[in-house]
Amino acid sequence: MSTTCNGVWTDVSGAEALILSEGFSTKQEEDYGYDLFPERNKSKYKKGSITESLFTFNHKCQVMLQYAIDTSKSRISAIQVFKDRHFACEDCDGTVSGGFDAASSQIVLCQNNIHQQSHMNRVVTHELIHAFDHCRAHVDWFKNYRHLACSEIRAANLSGDCSFSNELSRFHFGLKKHHQECVRGRALRSILAVRKISREEAEKIVDEVFDSCFNDHAPFGRIPHSKKDAKFAYRHYESRDRYNANI
Amino acid sequence: MEQSRILPWRPPRVCEDYWSEFRHCKSLLNKFHHYYTYGESPSCQQWSQDYKNCKQWESHKDLKAKEDLQQSERTRVAEQQQFTPVWKLRKEPPKDWHLPLNQEKSQEF
């Protein structure tokens, strides 16, 4: 079976989300953010009762996820992400909205913290960018903080997490180049939430990789601020064969 | 993808795509987003020029127009690659990407 990683398409959206990595001891679970996702550890593949499946946050999460995949301008195409294999709705601690579990190549959606469709869209987008990075590059989520920072910068940049309206809703008022400030800030927060390093160290790492990662717009070729950006980016992706053959 | 024969050259994009990109670039919303991201107005002229060259090729098979168009697109691609990647790209997806979940981790927490 041939698979590629080019072509993760989603609407503009964003979320607070974390990136997990491989970690096995309890201390390492805390060190790498797994303690925020308690269901990742225990009997994670058990099936629930009918009641659980119909009347719980889990059901609502599944429904919203399906909607996010089907109805937005999302195209989960050549990355070959399958809903049942690569997505999981679980309860999480704190206010985290989702995460990417590199150990199982799975996107975790926090069913107890995502209650609106627009929020679901944002989290899915954000995590798909992590999944895309994991798929197309040798990302060392576990040991290389630069890699972690880079993926967080890209996810905050490209998912719409830092859109003007989302920032306004957080009472962050800024206009000129504020997008970059937001991306920096959210990447920093994401790193600090899952890794035990100092703020200064995290800031230094984000600064080191910012220029490179902020300008890496794969697979979109642009920062999709609006539905039209997303539409044009997808249009370009669909005609990539013609483009590459005639350039 | 194998190409067993050389197809005649045609513009990398449909001509109307250049025009719609130009109009989108000039739109108020895009200007706003660009200012919000980069602190300046976007430069849209190249899309318009590309559209003219595209139409010029279509109607007159103008070689200069073809070359200018190709050069413009190559510049666009180069601009998207103007950074040193932080990581090494894979040649194919991770081997466990599609493995069923229960087979992956032998670890017990």
JSON list of C-alpha atoms in Angstrom, two decimals, chain A residues 90-180:
[
{"chain": "A", "resi": 90, "resn": "GLU", "atom": "CA", "xyz": [-11.36, 10.51, 25.46]},
{"chain": "A", "resi": 91, "resn": "ASP", "atom": "CA", "xyz": [-11.69, 12.33, 28.76]},
{"chain": "A", "resi": 92, "resn": "CYS", "atom": "CA", "xyz": [-8.75, 14.53, 29.58]},
{"chain": "A", "resi": 93, "resn": "ASP", "atom": "CA", "xyz": [-7.53, 16.47, 32.57]},
{"chain": "A", "resi": 94, "resn": "GLY", "atom": "CA", "xyz": [-7.51, 20.20, 32.87]},
{"chain": "A", "resi": 95, "resn": "THR", "atom": "CA", "xyz": [-8.50, 22.39, 30.00]},
{"chain": "A", "resi": 96, "resn": "VAL", "atom": "CA", "xyz": [-6.53, 20.66, 27.27]},
{"chain": "A", "resi": 97, "resn": "SER", "atom": "CA", "xyz": [-8.51, 20.17, 24.07]},
{"chain": "A", "resi": 98, "resn": "GLY", "atom": "CA", "xyz": [-6.56, 17.47, 22.32]},
{"chain": "A", "resi": 99, "resn": "GLY", "atom": "CA", "xyz": [-3.22, 15.95, 21.53]},
{"chain": "A", "resi": 100, "resn": "PHE", "atom": "CA", "xyz": [-1.27, 13.83, 19.12]},
{"chain": "A", "resi": 101, "resn": "ASP", "atom": "CA", "xyz": [0.01, 10.53, 20.45]},
{"chain": "A", "resi": 102, "resn": "ALA", "atom": "CA", "xyz": [3.10, 9.74, 18.40]},
{"chain": "A", "resi": 103, "resn": "ALA", "atom": "CA", "xyz": [3.40, 6.29, 19.94]},
{"chain": "A", "resi": 104, "resn": "SER", "atom": "CA", "xyz": [0.16, 5.14, 18.35]},
{"chain": "A", "resi": 105, "resn": "SER", "atom": "CA", "xyz": [-0.13, 7.69, 15.53]},
{"chain": "A", "resi": 106, "resn": "GLN", "atom": "CA", "xyz": [-3.44, 8.79, 16.97]},
{"chain": "A", "resi": 107, "resn": "ILE", "atom": "CA", "xyz": [-5.11, 12.14, 17.45]},
{"chain": "A", "resi": 108, "resn": "VAL", "atom": "CA", "xyz": [-6.75, 12.43, 20.85]},
{"chain": "A", "resi": 109, "resn": "LEU", "atom": "CA", "xyz": [-9.82, 14.64, 21.16]},
{"chain": "A", "resi": 110, "resn": "CYS", "atom": "CA", "xyz": [-10.86, 15.65, 24.66]},
{"chain": "A", "resi": 111, "resn": "GLN", "atom": "CA", "xyz": [-14.57, 14.90, 24.71]},
{"chain": "A", "resi": 112, "resn": "ASN", "atom": "CA", "xyz": [-15.04, 16.58, 28.09]},
{"chain": "A", "resi": 113, "resn": "ASN", "atom": "CA", "xyz": [-13.48, 19.84, 26.92]},
{"chain": "A", "resi": 114, "resn": "ILE", "atom": "CA", "xyz": [-14.78, 20.23, 23.39]},
{"chain": "A", "resi": 115, "resn": "HIS", "atom": "CA", "xyz": [-18.41, 21.28, 23.32]},
{"chain": "A", "resi": 116, "resn": "GLN", "atom": "CA", "xyz": [-18.82, 23.30, 20.16]},
{"chain": "A", "resi": 117, "resn": "GLN", "atom": "CA", "xyz": [-18.46, 22.27, 16.55]},
{"chain": "A", "resi": 118, "resn": "SER", "atom": "CA", "xyz": [-16.20, 25.22, 15.76]},
{"chain": "A", "resi": 119, "resn": "HIS", "atom": "CA", "xyz": [-13.89, 24.20, 18.57]},
{"chain": "A", "resi": 120, "resn": "MET", "atom": "CA", "xyz": [-13.85, 20.63, 17.27]},
{"chain": "A", "resi": 121, "resn": "ASN", "atom": "CA", "xyz": [-12.90, 21.89, 13.80]},
{"chain": "A", "resi": 122, "resn": "ARG", "atom": "CA", "xyz": [-10.02, 23.84, 15.28]},
{"chain": "A", "resi": 123, "resn": "VAL", "atom": "CA", "xyz": [-8.65, 20.99, 17.36]},
{"chain": "A", "resi": 124, "resn": "VAL", "atom": "CA", "xyz": [-8.85, 18.55, 14.45]},
{"chain": "A", "resi": 125, "resn": "THR", "atom": "CA", "xyz": [-6.96, 20.99, 12.25]},
{"chain": "A", "resi": 126, "resn": "HIS", "atom": "CA", "xyz": [-4.30, 21.65, 14.83]},
{"chain": "A", "resi": 127, "resn": "GLU", "atom": "CA", "xyz": [-3.67, 17.99, 15.54]},
{"chain": "A", "resi": 128, "resn": "LEU", "atom": "CA", "xyz": [-3.69, 17.02, 11.89]},
{"chain": "A", "resi": 129, "resn": "ILE", "atom": "CA", "xyz": [-0.74, 19.31, 11.38]},
{"chain": "A", "resi": 130, "resn": "HIS", "atom": "CA", "xyz": [1.16, 17.40, 14.06]},
{"chain": "A", "resi": 131, "resn": "ALA", "atom": "CA", "xyz": [0.10, 14.15, 12.43]},
{"chain": "A", "resi": 132, "resn": "PHE", "atom": "CA", "xyz": [1.24, 15.46, 9.08]},
{"chain": "A", "resi": 133, "resn": "ASP", "atom": "CA", "xyz": [4.65, 16.40, 10.50]},
{"chain": "A", "resi": 134, "resn": "HIS", "atom": "CA", "xyz": [4.97, 12.97, 12.10]},
{"chain": "A", "resi": 135, "resn": "CYS", "atom": "CA", "xyz": [4.07, 11.35, 8.82]},
{"chain": "A", "resi": 136, "resn": "ARG", "atom": "CA", "xyz": [6.43, 13.31, 6.57]},
{"chain": "A", "resi": 137, "resn": "ALA", "atom": "CA", "xyz": [9.47, 13.87, 8.77]},
{"chain": "A", "resi": 138, "resn": "HIS", "atom": "CA", "xyz": [11.62, 12.14, 11.34]},
{"chain": "A", "resi": 139, "resn": "VAL", "atom": "CA", "xyz": [10.30, 14.16, 14.23]},
{"chain": "A", "resi": 140, "resn": "ASP", "atom": "CA", "xyz": [11.80, 13.30, 17.58]},
{"chain": "A", "resi": 141, "resn": "TRP", "atom": "CA", "xyz": [8.90, 14.36, 19.79]},
{"chain": "A", "resi": 142, "resn": "PHE", "atom": "CA", "xyz": [10.53, 12.78, 22.79]},
{"chain": "A", "resi": 143, "resn": "LYS", "atom": "CA", "xyz": [14.04, 14.18, 22.95]},
{"chain": "A", "resi": 144, "resn": "ASN", "atom": "CA", "xyz": [14.30, 17.04, 20.50]},
{"chain": "A", "resi": 145, "resn": "TYR", "atom": "CA", "xyz": [12.63, 20.18, 21.81]},
{"chain": "A", "resi": 146, "resn": "ARG", "atom": "CA", "xyz": [13.37, 22.03, 18.60]},
{"chain": "A", "resi": 147, "resn": "HIS", "atom": "CA", "xyz": [11.25, 19.53, 16.70]},
{"chain": "A", "resi": 148, "resn": "LEU", "atom": "CA", "xyz": [8.47, 19.88, 19.23]},
{"chain": "A", "resi": 149, "resn": "ALA", "atom": "CA", "xyz": [8.64, 23.66, 19.08]},
{"chain": "A", "resi": 150, "resn": "CYS", "atom": "CA", "xyz": [8.63, 23.61, 15.30]},
{"chain": "A", "resi": 151, "resn": "SER", "atom": "CA", "xyz": [5.50, 21.52, 15.06]},
{"chain": "A", "resi": 152, "resn": "GLU", "atom": "CA", "xyz": [3.76, 23.69, 17.64]},
{"chain": "A", "resi": 153, "resn": "ILE", "atom": "CA", "xyz": [4.69, 26.84, 15.77]},
{"chain": "A", "resi": 154, "resn": "ARG", "atom": "CA", "xyz": [3.34, 25.34, 12.56]},
{"chain": "A", "resi": 155, "resn": "ALA", "atom": "CA", "xyz": [0.15, 24.12, 14.21]},
{"chain": "A", "resi": 156, "resn": "ALA", "atom": "CA", "xyz": [-0.56, 27.48, 15.82]},
{"chain": "A", "resi": 157, "resn": "ASN", "atom": "CA", "xyz": [0.30, 29.26, 12.57]},
{"chain": "A", "resi": 158, "resn": "LEU", "atom": "CA", "xyz": [-1.66, 27.16, 10.10]},
{"chain": "A", "resi": 159, "resn": "SER", "atom": "CA", "xyz": [-4.67, 25.98, 12.06]},
{"chain": "A", "resi": 160, "resn": "GLY", "atom": "CA", "xyz": [-6.30, 29.38, 12.50]},
{"chain": "A", "resi": 161, "resn": "ASP", "atom": "CA", "xyz": [-5.62, 29.19, 16.19]},
{"chain": "A", "resi": 162, "resn": "CYS", "atom": "CA", "xyz": [-4.23, 32.70, 16.04]},
{"chain": "A", "resi": 163, "resn": "SER", "atom": "CA", "xyz": [-6.90, 34.28, 13.88]},
{"chain": "A", "resi": 164, "resn": "PHE", "atom": "CA", "xyz": [-7.87, 37.82, 14.70]},
{"chain": "A", "resi": 165, "resn": "SER", "atom": "CA", "xyz": [-11.29, 36.75, 15.95]},
{"chain": "A", "resi": 166, "resn": "ASN", "atom": "CA", "xyz": [-9.95, 33.92, 18.11]},
{"chain": "A", "resi": 167, "resn": "GLU", "atom": "CA", "xyz": [-7.46, 36.29, 19.68]},
{"chain": "A", "resi": 168, "resn": "LEU", "atom": "CA", "xyz": [-10.17, 38.86, 20.27]},
{"chain": "A", "resi": 169, "resn": "SER", "atom": "CA", "xyz": [-12.23, 36.22, 22.08]},
{"chain": "A", "resi": 170, "resn": "ARG", "atom": "CA", "xyz": [-9.25, 35.74, 24.39]},
{"chain": "A", "resi": 171, "resn": "PHE", "atom": "CA", "xyz": [-9.12, 39.51, 24.95]},
{"chain": "A", "resi": 172, "resn": "HIS", "atom": "CA", "xyz": [-5.78, 39.75, 23.17]},
{"chain": "A", "resi": 173, "resn": "PHE", "atom": "CA", "xyz": [-6.00, 42.96, 21.22]},
{"chain": "A", "resi": 174, "resn": "GLY", "atom": "CA", "xyz": [-3.37, 43.40, 18.57]},
{"chain": "A", "resi": 175, "resn": "LEU", "atom": "CA", "xyz": [-3.19, 44.08, 14.88]},
{"chain": "A", "resi": 176, "resn": "LYS", "atom": "CA", "xyz": [0.11, 44.69, 13.17]},
{"chain": "A", "resi": 177, "resn": "LYS", "atom": "CA", "xyz": [2.00, 41.38, 13.04]},
{"chain": "A", "resi": 178, "resn": "HIS", "atom": "CA", "xyz": [0.01, 40.20, 16.01]},
{"chain": "A", "resi": 179, "resn": "HIS", "atom": "CA", "xyz": [-0.42, 36.82, 14.34]},
{"chain": "A", "resi": 180, "resn": "GLN", "atom": "CA", "xyz": [3.28, 36.07, 14.86]}
]
